[in-house]
mmCIF file of C-alpha atoms in Angstrom:
data_model
loop_
_atom_site.group_PDB
_atom_site.id
_atom_site.type_symbol
_atom_site.label_atom_id
_atom_site.label_comp_id
_atom_site.label_asym_id
_atom_site.label_seq_id
_atom_site.Cartn_x
_atom_site.Cartn_y
_atom_site.Cartn_z
ATOM 1 C CA MET A 505 6.491 44.500 -54.490
ATOM 2 C CA ILE A 506 9.906 44.349 -52.891
ATOM 3 C CA VAL A 507 9.860 45.763 -49.380
ATOM 4 C CA CYS A 508 13.443 45.164 -48.349
ATOM 5 C CA VAL A 509 16.812 44.200 -49.789
ATOM 6 C CA ALA A 510 20.030 43.493 -47.935
ATOM 7 C CA VAL A 511 23.659 42.642 -48.567
ATOM 8 C CA VAL A 512 25.330 40.673 -45.791
ATOM 9 C CA GLY A 513 29.049 40.035 -45.633
ATOM 10 C CA HIS A 514 30.781 36.723 -45.078
ATOM 11 C CA GLN A 515 30.902 37.179 -41.317
ATOM 12 C CA ASN A 516 27.191 37.976 -41.268
ATOM 13 C CA ASN A 517 27.974 41.647 -40.984
ATOM 14 C CA PRO A 518 25.452 43.918 -42.698
ATOM 15 C CA LEU A 519 26.944 45.715 -45.679
ATOM 16 C CA TYR A 520 23.814 47.313 -47.023
ATOM 17 C CA ILE A 521 20.207 47.133 -45.927
ATOM 18 C CA GLN A 522 17.394 49.167 -47.336
ATOM 19 C CA SER A 523 13.635 48.955 -46.935
ATOM 20 C CA PHE A 524 11.218 50.314 -49.479
ATOM 21 C CA THR A 525 8.018 50.859 -47.515
ATOM 22 C CA GLU A 526 6.129 53.945 -46.466
ATOM 23 C CA ALA A 527 5.203 52.529 -43.086
ATOM 24 C CA ASP A 528 7.570 52.564 -40.147
ATOM 25 C CA ASP A 529 8.434 48.887 -40.155
ATOM 26 C CA ALA A 530 12.126 48.982 -40.909
ATOM 27 C CA LEU A 531 12.951 47.213 -37.666
ATOM 28 C CA LYS A 532 10.597 44.344 -38.435
ATOM 29 C CA LEU A 533 12.078 43.924 -41.906
ATOM 30 C CA HIS A 534 15.582 43.977 -40.509
ATOM 31 C CA HIS A 535 14.526 41.274 -38.112
ATOM 32 C CA ILE A 536 13.206 39.161 -40.968
ATOM 33 C CA VAL A 537 16.476 39.586 -42.835
ATOM 34 C CA HIS A 538 18.385 38.659 -39.695
ATOM 35 C CA CYS A 539 16.365 35.470 -39.259
ATOM 36 C CA SER A 540 16.917 34.509 -42.861
ATOM 37 C CA LEU A 541 20.670 34.294 -42.298
ATOM 38 C CA ASP A 542 20.170 31.118 -40.289
ATOM 39 C CA VAL A 543 18.180 29.623 -43.128
ATOM 40 C CA VAL A 544 20.978 30.482 -45.556
ATOM 41 C CA ASP A 545 23.505 28.747 -43.297
ATOM 42 C CA GLU A 546 21.293 25.726 -43.068
ATOM 43 C CA ARG A 547 20.889 25.520 -46.832
ATOM 44 C CA VAL A 548 24.613 25.758 -47.373
ATOM 45 C CA ASN A 549 25.624 23.268 -44.719
ATOM 46 C CA ASN A 550 23.014 20.655 -45.654
ATOM 47 C CA PRO A 551 23.115 20.768 -49.412
ATOM 48 C CA LYS A 552 21.217 17.496 -49.781
ATOM 49 C CA LYS A 553 17.964 19.162 -48.946
ATOM 50 C CA SER A 554 18.258 21.579 -51.786
ATOM 51 C CA GLY A 555 18.694 18.682 -54.202
ATOM 52 C CA PRO A 556 19.140 19.803 -57.781
ATOM 53 C CA MET A 557 20.088 23.322 -56.744
ATOM 54 C CA LEU A 558 23.381 22.050 -55.438
ATOM 55 C CA ASN A 559 25.991 24.792 -55.346
ATOM 56 C CA GLU A 560 23.924 27.248 -57.221
ATOM 57 C CA THR A 561 24.316 30.850 -56.155
ATOM 58 C CA PHE A 562 20.575 31.372 -56.152
ATOM 59 C CA LEU A 563 19.153 29.739 -53.031
ATOM 60 C CA GLY A 564 15.493 30.146 -53.900
ATOM 61 C CA LEU A 565 12.702 30.806 -51.443
ATOM 62 C CA LEU A 566 14.223 30.721 -47.982
ATOM 63 C CA TYR A 567 10.999 30.857 -46.011
ATOM 64 C CA PRO A 568 7.602 32.531 -46.042
ATOM 65 C CA ILE A 569 6.735 34.635 -43.000
ATOM 66 C CA GLU A 570 3.474 36.500 -42.327
ATOM 67 C CA ASN A 571 2.783 38.329 -45.561
ATOM 68 C CA TYR A 572 6.298 38.186 -46.828
ATOM 69 C CA LYS A 573 8.429 35.860 -48.849
ATOM 70 C CA VAL A 574 12.161 35.835 -48.328
ATOM 71 C CA TYR A 575 14.592 34.881 -51.092
ATOM 72 C CA GLY A 576 18.318 34.394 -50.793
ATOM 73 C CA TYR A 577 21.424 34.403 -52.942
ATOM 74 C CA LEU A 578 24.934 33.456 -51.909
ATOM 75 C CA THR A 579 27.999 34.404 -53.902
ATOM 76 C CA ASN A 580 31.274 32.557 -54.209
ATOM 77 C CA THR A 581 32.821 35.062 -51.863
ATOM 78 C CA LYS A 582 30.239 34.204 -49.179
ATOM 79 C CA VAL A 583 28.335 37.436 -49.512
ATOM 80 C CA LYS A 584 24.609 36.988 -49.050
ATOM 81 C CA PHE A 585 21.865 38.880 -50.794
ATOM 82 C CA ILE A 586 18.429 38.835 -49.192
ATOM 83 C CA LEU A 587 15.182 39.919 -50.798
ATOM 84 C CA VAL A 588 11.903 40.380 -48.913
ATOM 85 C CA SER A 589 8.848 40.601 -51.103
ATOM 86 C CA THR A 590 5.106 40.949 -50.519
ATOM 87 C CA ASP A 591 4.103 39.369 -53.818
ATOM 88 C CA LEU A 592 2.548 35.985 -53.417
ATOM 89 C CA ASP A 593 3.073 34.637 -56.908
ATOM 90 C CA VAL A 594 6.562 35.664 -57.868
ATOM 91 C CA LYS A 595 8.125 34.061 -60.885
ATOM 92 C CA ASP A 596 11.385 32.316 -60.158
ATOM 93 C CA ALA A 597 12.973 33.795 -63.254
ATOM 94 C CA ASP A 598 12.139 37.300 -62.071
ATOM 95 C CA VAL A 599 13.849 36.754 -58.764
ATOM 96 C CA ARG A 600 16.889 35.249 -60.459
ATOM 97 C CA ASN A 601 17.048 38.184 -62.793
ATOM 98 C CA PHE A 602 16.764 40.585 -59.879
ATOM 99 C CA PHE A 603 19.595 38.931 -58.000
ATOM 100 C CA ARG A 604 21.779 38.864 -61.083
ATOM 101 C CA ARG A 605 21.410 42.614 -61.525
ATOM 102 C CA PHE A 606 21.739 43.247 -57.820
ATOM 103 C CA HIS A 607 24.951 41.247 -57.762
ATOM 104 C CA ALA A 608 26.306 43.207 -60.723
ATOM 105 C CA ALA A 609 25.534 46.448 -58.914
ATOM 106 C CA TYR A 610 27.266 45.158 -55.799
ATOM 107 C CA VAL A 611 30.358 44.105 -57.727
ATOM 108 C CA ASP A 612 30.614 47.542 -59.292
ATOM 109 C CA ALA A 613 30.207 49.163 -55.897
ATOM 110 C CA VAL A 614 32.971 47.156 -54.250
ATOM 111 C CA SER A 615 35.264 47.639 -57.234
ATOM 112 C CA ASN A 616 35.418 51.274 -56.289
ATOM 113 C CA PRO A 617 38.991 51.787 -55.106
ATOM 114 C CA PHE A 618 37.727 53.989 -52.296
ATOM 115 C CA HIS A 619 35.491 51.308 -50.889
ATOM 116 C CA VAL A 620 36.957 49.510 -47.906
ATOM 117 C CA PRO A 621 36.267 45.762 -48.126
ATOM 118 C CA GLY A 622 34.080 44.535 -45.300
ATOM 119 C CA LYS A 623 32.700 47.973 -44.498
ATOM 120 C CA LYS A 624 29.210 49.224 -45.215
ATOM 121 C CA ILE A 625 28.502 50.360 -48.732
ATOM 122 C CA THR A 626 27.797 54.059 -48.528
ATOM 123 C CA SER A 627 27.910 54.817 -52.228
ATOM 124 C CA ARG A 628 24.959 56.943 -53.333
ATOM 125 C CA THR A 629 25.301 55.606 -56.872
ATOM 126 C CA PHE A 630 24.843 52.093 -55.567
ATOM 127 C CA ALA A 631 21.737 53.096 -53.592
ATOM 128 C CA GLU A 632 20.209 54.745 -56.637
ATOM 129 C CA ARG A 633 20.985 51.803 -58.825
ATOM 130 C CA VAL A 634 19.492 49.362 -56.342
ATOM 131 C CA SER A 635 16.287 51.349 -56.076
ATOM 132 C CA THR A 636 16.054 51.390 -59.870
ATOM 133 C CA ILE A 637 16.415 47.628 -59.931
ATOM 134 C CA VAL A 638 13.831 47.270 -57.168
ATOM 135 C CA ARG A 639 11.354 49.480 -58.984
ATOM 136 C CA SER A 640 11.726 47.548 -62.213
ATOM 137 C CA PHE A 641 11.248 44.221 -60.450
ATOM 138 C CA GLY A 642 8.504 42.158 -62.024
ATOM 139 C CA LEU A 643 7.869 44.612 -64.832
ATOM 140 C CA SER A 644 9.631 42.501 -67.414
ATOM 141 C CA SER A 645 7.243 39.580 -66.983
ATOM 142 C CA ALA A 646 4.182 41.832 -67.291
ATOM 143 C CA GLY A 647 5.020 42.776 -70.869
ATOM 144 C CA MET B 204 64.859 47.734 -67.093
ATOM 145 C CA ARG B 205 61.973 50.121 -67.197
ATOM 146 C CA GLU B 206 60.826 52.667 -69.689
ATOM 147 C CA GLU B 207 60.759 56.161 -68.279
ATOM 148 C CA ILE B 208 57.432 57.510 -69.324
ATOM 149 C CA ASN B 209 56.818 61.043 -68.165
ATOM 150 C CA SER B 210 56.014 59.821 -64.766
ATOM 151 C CA SER B 211 56.990 62.673 -62.547
ATOM 152 C CA LYS B 212 53.410 63.753 -61.959
ATOM 153 C CA TRP B 213 51.927 60.427 -61.011
ATOM 154 C CA HIS B 214 51.714 60.229 -57.317
ATOM 155 C CA ARG B 215 49.201 57.437 -57.255
ATOM 156 C CA PRO B 216 50.021 54.888 -59.909
ATOM 157 C CA VAL B 217 46.506 53.490 -59.882
ATOM 158 C CA ILE B 218 45.223 56.518 -61.727
ATOM 159 C CA VAL B 219 47.125 55.556 -64.837
ATOM 160 C CA GLY B 220 43.921 54.064 -66.150
ATOM 161 C CA CYS B 221 42.694 57.533 -67.084
ATOM 162 C CA MET B 222 44.180 57.186 -70.502
ATOM 163 C CA LYS B 223 41.699 56.271 -73.182
ATOM 164 C CA GLU B 224 41.141 52.588 -73.449
ATOM 165 C CA SER B 225 43.161 50.617 -75.975
ATOM 166 C CA SER B 226 44.478 53.647 -77.729
ATOM 167 C CA LEU B 227 48.121 52.793 -77.392
ATOM 168 C CA SER B 228 48.483 49.443 -78.984
ATOM 169 C CA ASN B 229 46.653 47.024 -81.136
ATOM 170 C CA ARG B 230 47.432 44.166 -78.809
ATOM 171 C CA LYS B 231 44.362 44.170 -76.689
ATOM 172 C CA LEU B 232 43.734 42.578 -73.381
ATOM 173 C CA ARG B 233 40.181 41.976 -72.400
ATOM 174 C CA TYR B 234 39.905 43.729 -69.109
ATOM 175 C CA PRO B 235 36.333 44.327 -68.054
ATOM 176 C CA THR B 236 37.287 44.760 -64.456
ATOM 177 C CA THR B 237 38.826 46.738 -61.723
ATOM 178 C CA LEU B 238 41.598 48.158 -63.805
ATOM 179 C CA GLY B 239 39.047 48.851 -66.482
ATOM 180 C CA TYR B 240 36.833 50.389 -63.849
ATOM 181 C CA TRP B 241 39.499 52.884 -62.989
ATOM 182 C CA ALA B 242 39.797 53.695 -66.644
ATOM 183 C CA LEU B 243 36.319 55.066 -66.988
ATOM 184 C CA PRO B 244 34.188 57.614 -65.202
ATOM 185 C CA THR B 245 31.128 56.126 -63.588
ATOM 186 C CA PHE B 246 28.576 57.552 -65.975
ATOM 187 C CA GLU B 247 30.254 55.940 -68.929
ATOM 188 C CA ARG B 248 29.915 52.431 -67.667
ATOM 189 C CA ASP B 249 27.098 50.356 -69.028
ATOM 190 C CA ARG B 250 24.565 49.795 -66.365
ATOM 191 C CA ASP B 251 23.180 46.329 -65.810
ATOM 192 C CA ARG B 252 24.924 44.958 -68.808
ATOM 193 C CA GLU B 253 27.861 42.660 -69.239
ATOM 194 C CA MET B 254 30.747 45.040 -69.121
ATOM 195 C CA VAL B 255 33.262 44.336 -71.803
ATOM 196 C CA ARG B 256 35.879 47.012 -71.675
ATOM 197 C CA GLU B 257 39.317 46.789 -73.093
ATOM 198 C CA VAL B 258 42.462 48.230 -71.728
ATOM 199 C CA SER B 259 45.594 48.227 -73.774
ATOM 200 C CA GLU B 260 48.005 45.568 -72.690
ATOM 201 C CA SER B 261 50.942 47.913 -72.903
ATOM 202 C CA CYS B 262 49.104 50.208 -70.492
ATOM 203 C CA ILE B 263 49.074 47.413 -67.983
ATOM 204 C CA ASP B 264 52.756 46.745 -68.550
ATOM 205 C CA SER B 265 53.585 50.409 -68.105
ATOM 206 C CA LEU B 266 51.400 50.629 -65.046
ATOM 207 C CA LEU B 267 53.197 47.731 -63.449
ATOM 208 C CA THR B 268 56.704 48.966 -64.213
ATOM 209 C CA GLU B 269 55.833 52.477 -63.146
ATOM 210 C CA MET B 270 54.250 51.332 -59.926
ATOM 211 C CA VAL B 271 57.273 49.243 -59.038
ATOM 212 C CA ALA B 272 59.633 52.071 -59.952
ATOM 213 C CA CYS B 273 57.625 54.555 -57.945
ATOM 214 C CA TYR B 274 57.537 52.486 -54.813
ATOM 215 C CA SER B 275 61.040 51.079 -54.876
ATOM 216 C CA ASN B 276 62.912 54.179 -56.081
ATOM 217 C CA ARG B 277 60.908 57.038 -54.708
ATOM 218 C CA PHE B 278 58.583 56.306 -51.816
ATOM 219 C CA TYR B 279 60.582 53.624 -50.095
ATOM 220 C CA ALA B 280 63.943 53.987 -51.758
ATOM 221 C CA ASN B 281 65.831 52.757 -48.710
ATOM 222 C CA LYS B 282 63.411 50.107 -47.595
ATOM 223 C CA PRO B 283 62.830 47.553 -50.341
ATOM 224 C CA GLU B 284 60.968 45.329 -47.872
ATOM 225 C CA LEU B 285 58.403 48.000 -47.245
ATOM 226 C CA ALA B 286 58.032 48.790 -50.945
ATOM 227 C CA ALA B 287 57.425 45.125 -51.662
ATOM 228 C CA ARG B 288 54.791 44.958 -48.986
ATOM 229 C CA ARG B 289 53.003 48.051 -50.279
ATOM 230 C CA ILE B 290 52.956 46.711 -53.851
ATOM 231 C CA GLU B 291 51.690 43.386 -52.616
ATOM 232 C CA ALA B 292 48.915 45.158 -50.705
ATOM 233 C CA ILE B 293 47.782 46.967 -53.851
ATOM 234 C CA GLY B 294 47.724 43.650 -55.656
ATOM 235 C CA TYR B 295 45.725 42.166 -52.811
ATOM 236 C CA GLN B 296 43.003 44.754 -53.189
ATOM 237 C CA VAL B 297 42.892 44.324 -56.955
ATOM 238 C CA GLY B 298 42.695 40.546 -56.635
ATOM 239 C CA HIS B 299 39.992 40.868 -54.025
ATOM 240 C CA GLN B 300 37.855 42.906 -56.366
ATOM 241 C CA LEU B 301 38.649 40.893 -59.484
ATOM 242 C CA SER B 302 37.641 37.631 -57.864
ATOM 243 C CA GLU B 303 34.334 39.157 -56.888
ATOM 244 C CA ARG B 304 33.618 39.986 -60.492
ATOM 245 C CA TYR B 305 34.927 36.886 -62.212
ATOM 246 C CA THR B 306 33.028 34.480 -59.973
ATOM 247 C CA MET B 307 29.777 36.276 -60.609
ATOM 248 C CA GLU B 308 28.047 33.931 -63.008
ATOM 249 C CA ARG B 309 29.294 30.600 -61.795
ATOM 250 C CA PRO B 310 28.125 28.024 -59.276
ATOM 251 C CA ARG B 311 29.642 28.123 -55.840
ATOM 252 C CA PHE B 312 32.868 26.210 -55.247
ATOM 253 C CA SER B 313 32.412 23.158 -53.112
ATOM 254 C CA ASP B 314 36.015 22.883 -51.907
ATOM 255 C CA HIS B 315 39.375 24.564 -52.026
ATOM 256 C CA LEU B 316 40.660 22.571 -54.966
ATOM 257 C CA GLU B 317 37.836 23.825 -57.099
ATOM 258 C CA ALA B 318 38.648 27.396 -56.168
ATOM 259 C CA ILE B 319 42.314 26.826 -57.007
ATOM 260 C CA LYS B 320 41.300 25.331 -60.331
ATOM 261 C CA PHE B 321 39.243 28.407 -61.005
ATOM 262 C CA ILE B 322 42.315 30.551 -60.320
ATOM 263 C CA CYS B 323 44.414 28.405 -62.658
ATOM 264 C CA LYS B 324 41.974 28.338 -65.517
ATOM 265 C CA ASP B 325 39.490 31.160 -65.704
ATOM 266 C CA PHE B 326 41.135 33.742 -63.514
ATOM 267 C CA TRP B 327 44.505 33.217 -65.164
ATOM 268 C CA SER B 328 43.101 33.472 -68.664
ATOM 269 C CA GLU B 329 41.242 36.645 -67.773
ATOM 270 C CA LEU B 330 44.410 38.226 -66.457
ATOM 271 C CA PHE B 331 47.139 36.741 -68.610
ATOM 272 C CA LYS B 332 45.207 35.360 -71.613
ATOM 273 C CA LYS B 333 46.410 31.844 -70.981
ATOM 274 C CA GLN B 334 45.862 29.088 -68.503
ATOM 275 C CA ILE B 335 48.379 27.909 -66.007
ATOM 276 C CA ASP B 336 50.729 25.268 -67.485
ATOM 277 C CA ASN B 337 51.200 23.070 -64.503
ATOM 278 C CA LEU B 338 49.546 22.693 -61.142
ATOM 279 C CA LYS B 339 51.047 20.564 -58.426
ATOM 280 C CA THR B 340 49.951 20.022 -54.882
ATOM 281 C CA ASN B 341 51.126 18.001 -51.925
ATOM 282 C CA HIS B 342 47.530 17.735 -50.643
ATOM 283 C CA ARG B 343 48.662 19.371 -47.447
ATOM 284 C CA GLY B 344 47.981 22.914 -48.411
ATOM 285 C CA THR B 345 50.831 23.746 -50.743
ATOM 286 C CA PHE B 346 50.033 24.420 -54.332
ATOM 287 C CA VAL B 347 52.604 25.061 -57.021
ATOM 288 C CA LEU B 348 51.363 26.946 -60.024
ATOM 289 C CA GLN B 349 53.682 27.050 -62.980
ATOM 290 C CA ASP B 350 53.370 29.410 -65.894
ATOM 291 C CA ASN B 351 55.922 28.704 -68.626
ATOM 292 C CA LYS B 352 55.613 32.087 -70.235
ATOM 293 C CA PHE B 353 54.474 34.634 -67.748
ATOM 294 C CA ARG B 354 52.961 37.439 -69.762
ATOM 295 C CA TRP B 355 53.753 40.353 -67.526
ATOM 296 C CA LEU B 356 57.448 39.532 -67.630
ATOM 297 C CA ALA B 357 57.578 38.453 -71.253
ATOM 298 C CA ARG B 358 58.595 41.822 -72.650
ATOM 299 C CA MET B 359 60.929 42.787 -69.888
ATOM 300 C CA SER B 360 64.643 43.219 -70.376
ATOM 301 C CA VAL B 361 67.551 44.568 -68.412
ATOM 302 C CA ASP B 362 68.501 48.138 -69.110
ATOM 303 C CA PRO B 363 71.618 47.973 -71.380
ATOM 304 C CA SER B 364 72.797 51.410 -70.272
ATOM 305 C CA ALA B 365 73.182 50.143 -66.777
ATOM 306 C CA ASP B 366 74.867 52.455 -64.345
ATOM 307 C CA ASN B 367 77.578 49.981 -63.432
ATOM 308 C CA VAL B 368 79.336 49.570 -66.772
ATOM 309 C CA GLU B 369 82.729 49.303 -65.179
ATOM 310 C CA ASP B 370 81.573 46.394 -63.127
ATOM 311 C CA ASN B 371 81.078 43.785 -65.809
ATOM 312 C CA SER B 372 81.025 40.722 -63.648
ATOM 313 C CA SER B 373 78.003 38.879 -64.935
ATOM 314 C CA PRO B 374 76.872 37.278 -61.682
ATOM 315 C CA THR B 375 76.288 40.676 -60.104
ATOM 316 C CA ALA B 376 74.378 41.948 -63.118
ATOM 317 C CA GLU B 377 72.311 38.811 -63.202
ATOM 318 C CA ASN B 378 71.673 39.114 -59.530
ATOM 319 C CA LYS B 379 70.541 42.680 -59.952
ATOM 320 C CA ALA B 380 68.245 41.749 -62.806
ATOM 321 C CA ALA B 381 66.698 38.981 -60.787
ATOM 322 C CA GLN B 382 66.185 41.314 -57.883
ATOM 323 C CA ALA B 383 64.503 43.920 -60.076
ATOM 324 C CA MET B 384 62.420 41.218 -61.684
ATOM 325 C CA SER B 385 61.252 39.880 -58.383
ATOM 326 C CA MET B 386 60.011 43.338 -57.416
ATOM 327 C CA HIS B 387 57.642 43.118 -60.362
ATOM 328 C CA LEU B 388 56.218 39.878 -59.085
ATOM 329 C CA TYR B 389 54.839 41.195 -55.816
ATOM 330 C CA PHE B 390 51.872 42.691 -57.608
ATOM 331 C CA PRO B 391 50.688 39.458 -59.297
ATOM 332 C CA CYS B 392 51.396 37.594 -56.047
ATOM 333 C CA GLY B 393 49.150 40.028 -54.255
ATOM 334 C CA ILE B 394 46.446 39.570 -56.864
ATOM 335 C CA ILE B 395 46.462 35.817 -56.386
ATOM 336 C CA ARG B 396 46.468 36.119 -52.619
ATOM 337 C CA GLY B 397 43.623 38.635 -52.715
ATOM 338 C CA ALA B 398 41.539 36.446 -54.990
ATOM 339 C CA LEU B 399 42.117 33.332 -52.904
ATOM 340 C CA SER B 400 41.369 34.992 -49.606
ATOM 341 C CA ASN B 401 38.182 36.488 -50.987
ATOM 342 C CA LEU B 402 37.170 32.971 -51.980
ATOM 343 C CA GLY B 403 37.666 31.906 -48.380
ATOM 344 C CA ILE B 404 41.236 30.587 -48.605
ATOM 345 C CA PRO B 405 43.655 32.596 -46.488
ATOM 346 C CA CYS B 406 47.170 31.904 -47.733
ATOM 347 C CA THR B 407 50.562 33.276 -48.583
ATOM 348 C CA VAL B 408 51.776 33.444 -52.163
ATOM 349 C CA SER B 409 55.346 33.735 -53.305
ATOM 350 C CA ALA B 410 56.957 33.651 -56.711
ATOM 351 C CA ASP B 411 60.069 31.987 -58.049
ATOM 352 C CA ILE B 412 61.864 33.079 -61.218
ATOM 353 C CA SER B 413 64.843 30.811 -61.474
ATOM 354 C CA SER B 414 64.024 29.939 -65.089
ATOM 355 C CA LEU B 415 62.702 32.970 -66.887
ATOM 356 C CA PRO B 416 60.310 33.614 -68.560
ATOM 357 C CA ALA B 417 58.812 30.699 -66.726
ATOM 358 C CA CYS B 418 57.360 31.728 -63.451
ATOM 359 C CA VAL B 419 56.408 29.595 -60.545
ATOM 360 C CA TYR B 420 53.959 30.600 -57.886
ATOM 361 C CA LEU B 421 53.867 28.861 -54.589
ATOM 362 C CA SER B 422 50.867 29.243 -52.412
ATOM 363 C CA PHE B 423 50.662 27.938 -48.899
ATOM 364 C CA LEU B 424 47.277 27.649 -47.384
ATOM 365 C CA TYR B 425 46.565 28.055 -43.742
ATOM 366 C CA SER B 426 43.622 25.902 -43.035
ATOM 367 C CA ASN B 427 42.438 23.250 -40.637
ATOM 368 C CA GLU B 428 41.238 21.102 -43.461
ATOM 369 C CA PHE B 429 44.734 20.252 -44.569
#
């Protein structure tokens, strides 16, 4: 299950962050997302370590922490997408697919002429669309 | 110079996209992007699917001419500098958004040259249905992009019923035409600048039209790497 997703701008400014848990652990999840930004920077600045994934937008598993796994995605425009999941055996293809759809949703949201670049995404349509994508995560592989 | 479409009601030229897609002409321009986005209400867009929407090419031409006319003859009639800057700013926002979309499914660029190449090839063919004809650089941050037949100017001509019939001295007329033409180039310049700066390359872009319909774009990059 996905517990948190985030969009982070190119100056590490949060553009959108949303947790999907019942419990009151939003702060902890935000902290995890915050920590993951360093890992993203490290991946990008030392591309040798990532080997075959050179210059791919999908950064793969950033790091496991406690019960969570954190995945990252970095676009050409230096916008980062972070995914925090509680599933232990997540298929790589599922995560890729999730990020692809998430990115498409983001692009549509920022294409809104009333959106100010670099500011938080407040669009309700975007929030609904993201929660749809989050809910459908992993369902495709089950079938 | 420009066709007067019943434009008196359009305060914000960006809303021109409301007209039904590709209904005006059979020359179609694939335009699955920002301009296309404006063309459709949100609920009509395909969710989570590759958006392939088409906007008539003549719509884009009309939009451009109308926007330039609006800004240079109405809003800032006495301040051409300001009009140019406003048009460029609109282009900047469009380019910013377009680059976000067009770089979606591709690997990250490792350096500036790769990003410029993307602008010359893929970005150009998305916008103008052709690639750039010539790319030169001095390796110090100046890039010269040459398009031998710039599409947005290809069907442009000088108004024959010009107001200054008595003044038939050709240099003045030519000068006027060039000036009007250059107003239409601030928008594409802004698009290129917006796209480049969204890809992490802050720069200035200017256009040169000494040999129409060829069009030359100069972009100067401000960067420590060069």
